[in-house]
Tab-separated table of C-alpha atoms and ligand atoms in Angstrom:
chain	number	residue	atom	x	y	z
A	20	UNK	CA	0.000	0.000	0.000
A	21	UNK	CA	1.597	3.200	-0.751
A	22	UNK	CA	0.993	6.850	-0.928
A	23	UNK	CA	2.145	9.885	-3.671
A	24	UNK	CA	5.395	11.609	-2.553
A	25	UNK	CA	4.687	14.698	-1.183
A	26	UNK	CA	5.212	17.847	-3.234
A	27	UNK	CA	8.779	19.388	-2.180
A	28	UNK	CA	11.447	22.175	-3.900
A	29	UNK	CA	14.443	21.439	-5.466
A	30	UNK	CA	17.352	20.686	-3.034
A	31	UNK	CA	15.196	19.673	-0.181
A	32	UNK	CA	16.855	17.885	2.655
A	33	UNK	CA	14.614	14.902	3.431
A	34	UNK	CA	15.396	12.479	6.912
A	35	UNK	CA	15.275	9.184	6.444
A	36	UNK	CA	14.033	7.123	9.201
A	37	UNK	CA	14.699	3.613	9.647
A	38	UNK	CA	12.340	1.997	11.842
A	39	UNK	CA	11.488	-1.201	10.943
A	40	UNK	CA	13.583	-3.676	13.493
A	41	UNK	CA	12.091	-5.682	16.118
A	42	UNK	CA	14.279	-4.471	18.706
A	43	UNK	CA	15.481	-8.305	20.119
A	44	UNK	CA	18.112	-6.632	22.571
A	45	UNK	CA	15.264	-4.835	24.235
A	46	UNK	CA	13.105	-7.903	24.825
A	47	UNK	CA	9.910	-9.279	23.358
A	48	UNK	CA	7.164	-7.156	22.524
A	49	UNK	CA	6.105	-4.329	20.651
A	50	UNK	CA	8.767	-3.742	17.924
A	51	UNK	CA	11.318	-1.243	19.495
A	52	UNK	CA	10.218	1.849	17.469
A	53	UNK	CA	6.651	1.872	18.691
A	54	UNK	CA	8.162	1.055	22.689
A	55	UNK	CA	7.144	4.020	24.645
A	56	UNK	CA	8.986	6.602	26.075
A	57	UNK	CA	6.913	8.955	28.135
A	58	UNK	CA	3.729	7.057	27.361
A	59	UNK	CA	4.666	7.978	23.559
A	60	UNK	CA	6.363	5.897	20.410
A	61	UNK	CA	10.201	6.021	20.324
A	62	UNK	CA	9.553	6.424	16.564
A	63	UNK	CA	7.341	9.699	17.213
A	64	UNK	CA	9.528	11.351	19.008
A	65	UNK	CA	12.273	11.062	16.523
A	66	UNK	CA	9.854	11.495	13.452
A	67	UNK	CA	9.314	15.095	15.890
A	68	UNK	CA	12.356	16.076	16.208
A	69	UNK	CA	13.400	15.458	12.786
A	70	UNK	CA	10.159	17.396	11.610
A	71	UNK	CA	10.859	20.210	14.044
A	72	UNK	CA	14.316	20.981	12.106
A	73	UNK	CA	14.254	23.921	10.455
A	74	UNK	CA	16.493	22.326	7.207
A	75	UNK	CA	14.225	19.381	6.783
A	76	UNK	CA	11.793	19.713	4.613
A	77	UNK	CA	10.316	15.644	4.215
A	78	UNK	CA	10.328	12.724	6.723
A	79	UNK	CA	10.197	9.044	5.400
A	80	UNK	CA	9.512	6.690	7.673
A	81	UNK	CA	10.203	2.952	7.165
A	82	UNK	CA	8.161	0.815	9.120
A	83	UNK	CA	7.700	-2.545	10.526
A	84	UNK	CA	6.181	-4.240	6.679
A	85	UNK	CA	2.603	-5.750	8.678
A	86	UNK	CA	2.456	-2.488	10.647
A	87	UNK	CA	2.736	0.368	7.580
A	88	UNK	CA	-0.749	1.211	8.094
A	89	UNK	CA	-1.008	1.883	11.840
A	90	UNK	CA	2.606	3.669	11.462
A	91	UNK	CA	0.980	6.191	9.497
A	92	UNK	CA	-1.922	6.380	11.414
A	93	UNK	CA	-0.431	6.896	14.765
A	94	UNK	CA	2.091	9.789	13.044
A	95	UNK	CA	-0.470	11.372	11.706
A	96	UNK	CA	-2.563	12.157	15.294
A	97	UNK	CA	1.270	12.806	16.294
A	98	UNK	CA	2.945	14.837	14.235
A	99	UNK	CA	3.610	18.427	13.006
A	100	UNK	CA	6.009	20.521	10.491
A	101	UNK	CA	7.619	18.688	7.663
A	102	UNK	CA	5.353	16.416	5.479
A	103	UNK	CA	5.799	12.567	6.459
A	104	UNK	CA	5.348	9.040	4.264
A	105	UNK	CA	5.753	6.266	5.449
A	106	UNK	CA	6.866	3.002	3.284
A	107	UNK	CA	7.579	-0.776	4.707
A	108	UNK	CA	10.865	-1.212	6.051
A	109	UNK	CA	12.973	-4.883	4.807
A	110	UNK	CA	14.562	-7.589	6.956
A	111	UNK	CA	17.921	-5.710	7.759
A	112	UNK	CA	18.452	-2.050	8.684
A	113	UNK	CA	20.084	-1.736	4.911
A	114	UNK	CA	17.434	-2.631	3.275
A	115	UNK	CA	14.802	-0.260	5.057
A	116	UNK	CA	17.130	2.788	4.231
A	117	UNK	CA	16.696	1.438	0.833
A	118	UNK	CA	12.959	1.422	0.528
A	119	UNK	CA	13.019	5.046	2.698
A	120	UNK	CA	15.621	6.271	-0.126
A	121	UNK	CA	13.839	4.845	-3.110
A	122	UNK	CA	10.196	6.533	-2.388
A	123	UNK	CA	12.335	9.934	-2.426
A	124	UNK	CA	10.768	12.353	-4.838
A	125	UNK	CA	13.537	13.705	-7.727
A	126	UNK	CA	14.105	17.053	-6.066
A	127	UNK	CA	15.384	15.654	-2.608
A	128	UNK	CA	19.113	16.747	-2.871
A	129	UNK	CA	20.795	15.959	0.831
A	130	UNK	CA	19.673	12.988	2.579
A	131	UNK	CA	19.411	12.360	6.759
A	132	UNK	CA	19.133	8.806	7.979
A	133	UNK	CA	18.413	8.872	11.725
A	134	UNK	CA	17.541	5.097	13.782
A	135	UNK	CA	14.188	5.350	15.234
A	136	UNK	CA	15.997	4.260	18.107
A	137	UNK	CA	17.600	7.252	19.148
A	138	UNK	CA	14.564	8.707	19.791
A	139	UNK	CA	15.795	12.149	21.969
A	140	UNK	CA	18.569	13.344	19.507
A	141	UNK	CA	17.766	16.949	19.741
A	142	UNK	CA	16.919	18.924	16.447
A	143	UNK	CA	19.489	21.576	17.126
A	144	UNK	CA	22.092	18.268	16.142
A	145	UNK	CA	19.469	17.291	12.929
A	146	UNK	CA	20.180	21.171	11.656
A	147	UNK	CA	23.680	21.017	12.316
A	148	UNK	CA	24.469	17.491	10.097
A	149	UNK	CA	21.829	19.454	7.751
A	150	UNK	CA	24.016	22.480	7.492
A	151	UNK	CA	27.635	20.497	7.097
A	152	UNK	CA	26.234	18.830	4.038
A	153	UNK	CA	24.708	21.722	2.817
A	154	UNK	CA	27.900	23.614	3.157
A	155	UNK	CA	29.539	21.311	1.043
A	156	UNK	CA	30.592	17.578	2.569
A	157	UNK	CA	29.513	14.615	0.530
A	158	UNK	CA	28.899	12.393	4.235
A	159	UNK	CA	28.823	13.866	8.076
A	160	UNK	CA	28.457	12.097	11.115
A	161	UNK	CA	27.952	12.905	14.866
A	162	UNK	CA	30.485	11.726	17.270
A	163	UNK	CA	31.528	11.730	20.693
A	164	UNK	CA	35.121	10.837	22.114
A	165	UNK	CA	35.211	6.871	23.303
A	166	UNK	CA	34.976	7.202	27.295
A	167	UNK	CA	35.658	3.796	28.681
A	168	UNK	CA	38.839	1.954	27.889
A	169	UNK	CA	39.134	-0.213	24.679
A	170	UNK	CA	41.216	-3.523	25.091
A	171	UNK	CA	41.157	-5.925	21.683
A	172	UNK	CA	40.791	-9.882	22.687
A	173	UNK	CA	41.394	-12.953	21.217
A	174	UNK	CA	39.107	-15.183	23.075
A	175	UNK	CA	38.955	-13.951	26.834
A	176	UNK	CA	42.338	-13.019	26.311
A	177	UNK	CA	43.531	-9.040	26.141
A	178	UNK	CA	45.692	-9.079	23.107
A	179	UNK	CA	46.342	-4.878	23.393
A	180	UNK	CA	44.755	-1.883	24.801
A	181	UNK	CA	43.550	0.181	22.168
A	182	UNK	CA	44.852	3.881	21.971
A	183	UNK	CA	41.146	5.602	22.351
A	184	UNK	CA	42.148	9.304	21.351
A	185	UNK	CA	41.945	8.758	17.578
A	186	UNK	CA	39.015	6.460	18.284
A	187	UNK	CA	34.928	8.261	18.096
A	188	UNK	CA	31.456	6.591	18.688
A	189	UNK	CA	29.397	7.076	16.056
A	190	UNK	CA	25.567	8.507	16.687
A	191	UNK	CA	22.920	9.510	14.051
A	192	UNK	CA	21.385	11.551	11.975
A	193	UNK	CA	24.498	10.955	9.954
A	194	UNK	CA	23.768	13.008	6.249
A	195	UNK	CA	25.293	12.505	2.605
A	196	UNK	CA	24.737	14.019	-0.546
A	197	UNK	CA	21.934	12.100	-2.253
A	198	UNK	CA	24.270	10.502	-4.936
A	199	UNK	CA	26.605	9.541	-2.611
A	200	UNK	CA	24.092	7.740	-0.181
A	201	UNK	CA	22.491	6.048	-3.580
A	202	UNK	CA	25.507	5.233	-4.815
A	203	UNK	CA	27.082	3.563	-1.572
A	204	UNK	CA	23.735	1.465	-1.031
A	205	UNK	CA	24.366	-0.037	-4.532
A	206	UNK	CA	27.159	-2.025	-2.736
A	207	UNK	CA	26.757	-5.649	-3.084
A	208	UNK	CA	28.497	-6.447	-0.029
A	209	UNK	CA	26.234	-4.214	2.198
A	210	UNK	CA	25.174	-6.296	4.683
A	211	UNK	CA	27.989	-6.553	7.132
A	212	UNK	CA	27.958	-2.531	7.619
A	213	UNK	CA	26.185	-0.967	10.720
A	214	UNK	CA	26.152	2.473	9.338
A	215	UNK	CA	25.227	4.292	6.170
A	216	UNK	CA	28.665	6.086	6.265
A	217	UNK	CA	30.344	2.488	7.027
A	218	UNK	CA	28.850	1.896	3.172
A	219	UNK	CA	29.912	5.067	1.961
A	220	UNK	CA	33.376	5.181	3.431
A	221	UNK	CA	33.814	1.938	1.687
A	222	UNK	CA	32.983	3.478	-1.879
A	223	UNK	CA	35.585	5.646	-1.188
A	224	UNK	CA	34.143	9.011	-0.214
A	225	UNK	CA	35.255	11.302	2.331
A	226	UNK	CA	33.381	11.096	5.340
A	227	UNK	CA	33.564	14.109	8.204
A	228	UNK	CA	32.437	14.540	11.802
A	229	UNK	CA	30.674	17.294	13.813
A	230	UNK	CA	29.868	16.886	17.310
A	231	UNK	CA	27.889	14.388	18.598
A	232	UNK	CA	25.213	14.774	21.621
A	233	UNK	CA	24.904	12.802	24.233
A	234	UNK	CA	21.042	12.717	24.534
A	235	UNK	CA	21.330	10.941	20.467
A	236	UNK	CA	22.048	7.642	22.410
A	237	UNK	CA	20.480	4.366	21.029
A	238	UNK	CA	18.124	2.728	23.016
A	239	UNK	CA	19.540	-0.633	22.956
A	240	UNK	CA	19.259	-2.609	25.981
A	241	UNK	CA	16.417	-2.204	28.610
A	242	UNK	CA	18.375	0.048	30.671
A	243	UNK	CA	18.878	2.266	28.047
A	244	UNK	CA	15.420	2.608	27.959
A	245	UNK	CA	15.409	3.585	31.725
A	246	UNK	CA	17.781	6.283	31.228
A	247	UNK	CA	15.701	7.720	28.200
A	248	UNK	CA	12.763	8.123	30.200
A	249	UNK	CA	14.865	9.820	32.917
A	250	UNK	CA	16.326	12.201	30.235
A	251	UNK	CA	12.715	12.835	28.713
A	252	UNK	CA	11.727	13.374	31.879
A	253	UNK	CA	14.185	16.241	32.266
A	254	UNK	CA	14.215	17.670	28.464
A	255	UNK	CA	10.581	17.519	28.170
A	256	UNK	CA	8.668	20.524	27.681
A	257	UNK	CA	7.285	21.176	30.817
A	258	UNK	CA	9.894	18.861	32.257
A	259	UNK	CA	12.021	19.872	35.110
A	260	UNK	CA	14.612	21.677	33.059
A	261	UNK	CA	11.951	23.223	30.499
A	262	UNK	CA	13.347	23.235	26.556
B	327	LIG	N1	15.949	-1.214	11.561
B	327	LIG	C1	15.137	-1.214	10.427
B	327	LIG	N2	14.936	-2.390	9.729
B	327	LIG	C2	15.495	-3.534	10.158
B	327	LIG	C3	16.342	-3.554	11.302
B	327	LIG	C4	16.564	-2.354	11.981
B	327	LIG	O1	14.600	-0.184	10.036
B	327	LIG	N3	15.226	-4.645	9.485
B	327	LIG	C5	16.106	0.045	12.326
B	327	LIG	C6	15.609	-0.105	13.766
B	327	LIG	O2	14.185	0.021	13.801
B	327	LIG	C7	16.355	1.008	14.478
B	327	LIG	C8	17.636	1.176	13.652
B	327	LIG	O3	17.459	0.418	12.454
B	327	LIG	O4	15.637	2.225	14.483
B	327	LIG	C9	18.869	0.747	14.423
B	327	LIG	O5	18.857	-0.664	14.591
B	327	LIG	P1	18.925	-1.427	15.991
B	327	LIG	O6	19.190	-0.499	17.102
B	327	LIG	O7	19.792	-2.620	15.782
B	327	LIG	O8	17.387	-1.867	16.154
B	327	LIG	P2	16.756	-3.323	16.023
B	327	LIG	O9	17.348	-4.020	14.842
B	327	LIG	O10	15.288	-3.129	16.071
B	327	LIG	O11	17.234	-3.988	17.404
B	327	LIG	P3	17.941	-5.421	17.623
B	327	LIG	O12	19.183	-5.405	16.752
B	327	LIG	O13	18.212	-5.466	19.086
B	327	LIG	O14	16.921	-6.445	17.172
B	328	LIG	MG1	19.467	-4.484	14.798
């Protein structure tokens, strides 16, 4: 079942979101994008946040494939500010950016692909990967400096300790030039990359970082669930530290 593109101008930055996993780390249940965080959908408060960016003018959603129809349903009692579509996501994270990027209309220029699953990255961090590619890069990602110590193994055996000042964890939105992303995705060996600039790097385009922020985390694991709804609690409007 799918809708018309929305109308948009020529070199529009649209956000891709992929959304379609069923979140095993987190535990049975409700795939992970419709979990709730503050009694709402992880997946509306990203497809919000996104929306709420001033650069972004288009939001594609891909969802769950047997759950396209109350996806779109629940976003549109939710949501606000750029348009929204939402298409059916495919078995691997890959393969949902790919049926997000394909249902782009012609005119969409600079691309943002942001996990569902980071559902409190704030939209002051979507402008700012918006800008960057804007300005001229052909792939940005956030980062933030590795914290904790990083020892390789072999087995349960430390075979060095990694020197962490060159080393970054990666967060999304992460945003390419349209080509770029396209081009990168046509990469038959795809499947082994966790990121869209993983695929991208590997085509052999530059790929540059801005800083990350700390409330982009992915809700992975239960607990990172608890500390989401202690940060929403906090950022929320209305919330203890206002927005
Ligand atoms: N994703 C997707 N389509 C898939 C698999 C993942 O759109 N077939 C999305 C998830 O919905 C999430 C993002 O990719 O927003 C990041 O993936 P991850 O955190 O690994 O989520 P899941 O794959 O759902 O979780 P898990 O690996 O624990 O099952
Ligand atoms: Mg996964």
């Amino acid at each position: 079942m799918s809708e018309p593109a929305p109308r948009v101008a020529e070199g529009t930055v649209a956000a891709i979101v992929p959304a379609a996993g069923r979140g095993e780390r987190l535990g049975p249940g409700t795939p992970k994008a419709l979990r709730l965080l503050g009694g709402v959908p992880m997946l509306v408060h990203a497809v919000r946040n996104l929306a709420a960016a001033r650069l972004v003018s288009l939001v594609v959603v891909a969802a769950p494939p047997d759950q396209v129809a109350e996806v779109r349903a629940l976003l549109a009692d939710h949501h606000g500010g750029a348009p929204l579509q939402v298409v059916a996501g495919g078995p691997t994270r890959q393969e949902s950016v790919r049926a997000a990027l394909a249902a782009l209309p012609d005119e969409v220029a600079v691309v943002l692909v942001h996990d569902a699953a980071r559902p409190l990255a704030p939209v002051e961090l979507v402008d700012a990967v918006a800008r960057a590619v804007r300005a001229g890069a052909e792939a940005v990602i956030p980062v933030l400096p590795v914290t904790d110590t990083v020892k390789r193994v072999a087995g349960d055996v430390v075979v060095e300790t990694v020197d962490r000042s060159h080393l970054r964890a990666v967060q999304t939105p992460q945003g390419f030039r349209r080509a770029v992303l396209e081009e990168a995705h046509l990469d038959p060996g795809v499947e082994d990359v966790t990121d869209d600039a993983g695929l991208v790097e590997r085509a052999g385009h530059q790929v540059v970082v801005v800083p990350g922020a700390e409330e982009a985390f992915k809700v992975t694991r239960p607990l990172d669930l608890v500390l989401a709804e202690a940060v929403w609690s906090r950022i929320r409007p209305g919330g203890s530290r206002g927005r």
